[in-house]
Amino acid sequence: MNLETKKKALEILEEMYPEAKAELVFSNPYEMMVATILSAQCTDKQVNKVTPAVFARYPDACAMAEARVEDLYPMVKSCGFKTKASNIIAACRIIRDEFGGQVPDRMEDLVRLPGVGRKTANVVLSNAFGIPAFAVDTHVFRVSNRIGLCRAETVEETERKMTRLIPREKWGNAHHWLIWHGRWVCKAQRPLCEECGLKEICDYRKKQS
Ligand code: SF4
């Protein structure tokens, strides 16, 4: 796919998903960080079911820093591993002790927090702070490479190449277009190519036909 076609593909995605946005429910950076840690290998819908009770009991990072794993884990068990609960508490202790109780808004600080990798940090920066950031999750990695928007072996390389391609002010939205496209149309196992607005220009589709 040449540069012009890549730009066209992004325009089509923007038209297809004008409403695309984060599906995790949050009202501040602390809540977004906790919800994003819980969402690893779990659906946003499931996370949204457990977080209201979690945020009611632990309304900020300082409150969460005082939590015990044996109290938090039963509340978030349906979202997966026990390490998520221990990471959330450990991250909030660092936020309390080193950042005055406020989730930091710099990548280098966020990735020092337990349970916060580059993807989670980008999600928090983009959604909670409005700072341009492009998070690469499994959908974004698969769809970007499958369509031909980039050719990358790793999520880091995908982030580098996609942020060169996409205008900075659209990084956050483009992340959501690709997630929605990966969830609803360009599915991992059986992409719905016949229904797809990109079928005339998609590299994968061209190879198939
Ligand atoms: S044409 Fe098929 S492979 Fe290409 S983006 Fe659409 S659904 Fe995915």
Coordinates of C-alpha atoms and ligand atoms in Angstrom, one line a residue:
M1 CA 0.0 0.0 0.0
N2 CA 1.5 3.3 -1.0
L3 CA 1.4 6.5 1.0
E4 CA -1.7 7.9 -0.8
T5 CA -3.6 4.7 -0.3
K6 CA -2.7 4.6 3.4
K7 CA -4.1 8.1 3.8
K8 CA -7.2 7.1 1.9
A9 CA -7.6 4.1 4.2
L10 CA -7.3 6.3 7.3
E11 CA -10.0 8.6 5.8
I12 CA -12.3 5.7 5.3
L13 CA -11.8 4.4 8.8
E14 CA -12.5 7.9 10.2
E15 CA -15.8 8.0 8.2
M16 CA -16.7 4.5 9.4
Y17 CA -16.1 5.2 13.1
P18 CA -16.9 8.8 13.8
E19 CA -18.1 7.9 17.3
A20 CA -15.2 5.7 18.2
K21 CA -14.0 6.4 21.7
A22 CA -12.8 4.6 24.9
E23 CA -15.4 2.2 26.1
L24 CA -14.0 2.0 29.6
V25 CA -16.0 4.2 32.0
F26 CA -13.8 6.6 34.0
S27 CA -13.9 10.1 35.3
N28 CA -10.3 10.9 36.1
P29 CA -6.7 9.7 35.4
Y30 CA -6.7 7.4 38.4
E31 CA -9.9 5.6 37.3
M32 CA -8.6 5.3 33.8
M33 CA -5.3 3.8 34.9
V34 CA -7.1 1.2 37.2
A35 CA -9.6 0.4 34.5
T36 CA -6.9 0.0 31.8
I37 CA -4.8 -2.3 34.0
L38 CA -7.9 -4.4 34.6
S39 CA -8.8 -4.5 30.9
A40 CA -5.7 -6.5 29.9
Q41 CA -7.0 -9.8 28.4
C42 CA -10.5 -8.9 29.6
T43 CA -13.4 -7.0 27.9
D44 CA -14.1 -3.4 28.6
K45 CA -17.7 -4.4 29.4
Q46 CA -16.6 -6.7 32.2
V47 CA -14.2 -4.1 33.6
N48 CA -17.1 -1.6 33.6
K49 CA -19.1 -4.0 35.7
V50 CA -16.6 -4.1 38.5
T51 CA -15.1 -0.6 38.6
P52 CA -18.1 1.3 40.1
A53 CA -17.8 -0.7 43.4
V54 CA -13.9 -0.5 43.3
F55 CA -14.0 3.3 42.8
A56 CA -16.7 3.7 45.5
R57 CA -14.5 1.9 48.0
Y58 CA -11.2 3.3 46.9
P59 CA -12.0 6.7 45.4
D60 CA -8.4 7.8 44.7
A61 CA -4.8 6.6 44.5
C62 CA -4.1 7.4 48.1
A63 CA -7.1 5.3 49.2
M64 CA -6.1 2.5 46.9
A65 CA -2.5 2.6 48.3
E66 CA -4.0 1.5 51.6
A67 CA -5.9 -1.4 50.1
R68 CA -5.1 -5.0 50.8
V69 CA -4.8 -7.5 48.0
E70 CA -7.2 -9.9 49.8
D71 CA -9.8 -7.1 49.8
L72 CA -9.4 -5.9 46.3
Y73 CA -8.9 -9.2 44.5
P74 CA -12.4 -10.6 45.2
M75 CA -13.8 -7.3 43.7
V76 CA -11.9 -7.6 40.4
K77 CA -11.5 -11.4 40.2
S78 CA -13.8 -11.6 37.2
C79 CA -11.3 -9.5 35.2
G80 CA -8.5 -12.0 35.6
F81 CA -5.3 -12.5 37.4
K82 CA -4.5 -11.7 41.1
T83 CA -1.4 -9.8 39.9
K84 CA -3.7 -7.1 38.5
A85 CA -4.9 -6.4 42.0
S86 CA -1.4 -6.4 43.5
N87 CA -0.1 -4.2 40.6
I88 CA -2.9 -1.6 41.1
I89 CA -2.1 -1.3 44.8
A90 CA 1.7 -1.2 44.2
A91 CA 1.2 1.5 41.4
C92 CA -1.0 3.6 43.7
R93 CA 1.6 3.4 46.5
I94 CA 4.2 4.8 44.2
I95 CA 1.7 7.5 43.0
R96 CA 1.1 8.4 46.7
D97 CA 4.7 8.4 47.7
E98 CA 6.4 9.9 44.6
F99 CA 3.7 11.9 42.8
G100 CA 1.7 13.5 45.5
G101 CA -1.3 11.2 44.9
Q102 CA -1.7 12.3 41.3
V103 CA -1.3 9.9 38.3
P104 CA 1.7 11.3 36.4
D105 CA 1.2 12.6 32.9
R106 CA 4.6 11.6 31.4
M107 CA 5.3 8.3 29.6
E108 CA 8.6 7.8 31.5
D109 CA 6.9 8.1 34.9
L110 CA 3.8 6.0 33.9
V111 CA 5.9 3.0 32.7
R112 CA 7.6 2.8 36.0
L113 CA 4.3 1.9 37.7
P114 CA 3.6 -1.9 38.2
G115 CA 1.1 -3.2 35.7
V116 CA 1.6 -0.2 33.4
G117 CA 3.3 -0.9 30.1
R118 CA 3.7 1.4 27.1
K119 CA 0.2 0.5 25.8
T120 CA -1.5 1.3 29.1
A121 CA 0.5 4.5 29.5
N122 CA -0.5 5.6 26.0
V123 CA -4.2 4.9 26.7
V124 CA -4.0 6.9 30.0
L125 CA -2.2 9.8 28.3
S126 CA -4.6 10.0 25.4
N127 CA -7.9 9.4 27.2
A128 CA -7.4 10.8 30.6
F129 CA -5.0 13.7 29.9
G130 CA -5.8 14.5 26.2
I131 CA -2.1 14.2 25.3
P132 CA -1.6 12.9 21.8
A133 CA -0.6 9.2 22.1
F134 CA -1.1 6.1 20.0
A135 CA -1.6 2.9 22.0
V136 CA -1.0 -0.4 20.2
D137 CA -3.1 -3.3 21.5
T138 CA -3.7 -6.6 19.8
H139 CA -6.4 -5.2 17.5
V140 CA -4.4 -2.2 16.5
F141 CA -1.3 -4.3 15.8
R142 CA -3.2 -6.9 13.8
V143 CA -5.4 -4.5 11.8
S144 CA -2.6 -2.0 10.9
N145 CA -0.4 -4.7 9.6
R146 CA -3.1 -6.7 7.9
I147 CA -4.5 -3.7 6.0
G148 CA -1.0 -2.7 4.9
L149 CA -0.9 0.6 6.9
C150 CA 2.4 -0.5 8.2
R151 CA 4.8 -3.5 8.1
A152 CA 6.0 -4.2 11.7
E153 CA 7.2 -7.1 13.7
T154 CA 6.4 -5.7 17.1
V155 CA 4.0 -3.4 18.8
E156 CA 6.8 -0.8 19.4
E157 CA 7.6 -0.8 15.7
T158 CA 3.9 -0.5 14.9
E159 CA 3.6 2.5 17.2
R160 CA 6.7 4.2 15.6
K161 CA 5.5 3.7 12.1
M162 CA 1.8 4.6 12.7
T163 CA 2.7 7.8 14.5
R164 CA 4.8 8.8 11.5
L165 CA 1.9 8.1 9.2
I166 CA -1.0 9.6 11.2
P167 CA -1.2 13.4 12.1
R168 CA -0.4 13.9 15.7
E169 CA -3.8 15.4 16.5
K170 CA -5.5 12.2 15.3
W171 CA -3.4 9.6 17.2
G172 CA -6.0 9.1 19.9
N173 CA -8.9 8.8 17.5
A174 CA -7.1 6.5 15.1
H175 CA -6.3 4.1 17.9
H176 CA -10.1 3.8 18.5
W177 CA -10.9 3.5 14.8
L178 CA -8.6 0.5 14.5
I179 CA -9.8 -1.1 17.7
W180 CA -13.5 -0.8 16.6
H181 CA -12.6 -2.1 13.1
G182 CA -10.7 -5.0 14.6
R183 CA -13.6 -5.8 17.0
W184 CA -16.5 -5.6 14.6
V185 CA -15.3 -6.1 11.0
C186 CA -11.6 -7.0 10.6
K187 CA -11.9 -9.8 13.2
A188 CA -8.9 -12.0 14.0
Q189 CA -10.2 -15.3 12.8
R190 CA -12.7 -14.4 10.1
P191 CA -12.5 -10.8 8.8
L192 CA -15.8 -9.7 7.2
C193 CA -14.1 -8.5 4.0
E194 CA -17.3 -8.4 1.9
E195 CA -18.9 -5.9 4.3
C196 CA -15.7 -3.8 4.8
G197 CA -15.3 -0.3 3.5
L198 CA -11.6 -0.9 2.9
K199 CA -12.0 -4.0 0.7
E200 CA -11.0 -2.2 -2.5
I201 CA -7.6 -1.1 -1.1
C202 CA -6.7 -3.5 1.6
D203 CA -3.5 -5.5 1.1
Y204 CA -4.8 -8.6 2.8
R205 CA -8.0 -8.6 0.7
K206 CA -5.9 -8.1 -2.5
K207 CA -3.8 -11.1 -1.6
Q208 CA -6.8 -13.3 -0.9
S209 CA -8.4 -12.5 -4.2
Ligands
SF4_1 S1 -10.9 -6.0 3.6 FE1 -10.9 -7.7 5.1 S2 -8.8 -7.8 5.9 FE2 -9.0 -5.9 4.8 S3 -9.5 -4.4 6.5 FE3 -11.5 -5.1 5.6 S4 -12.1 -6.9 6.9 FE4 -9.9 -6.5 7.3

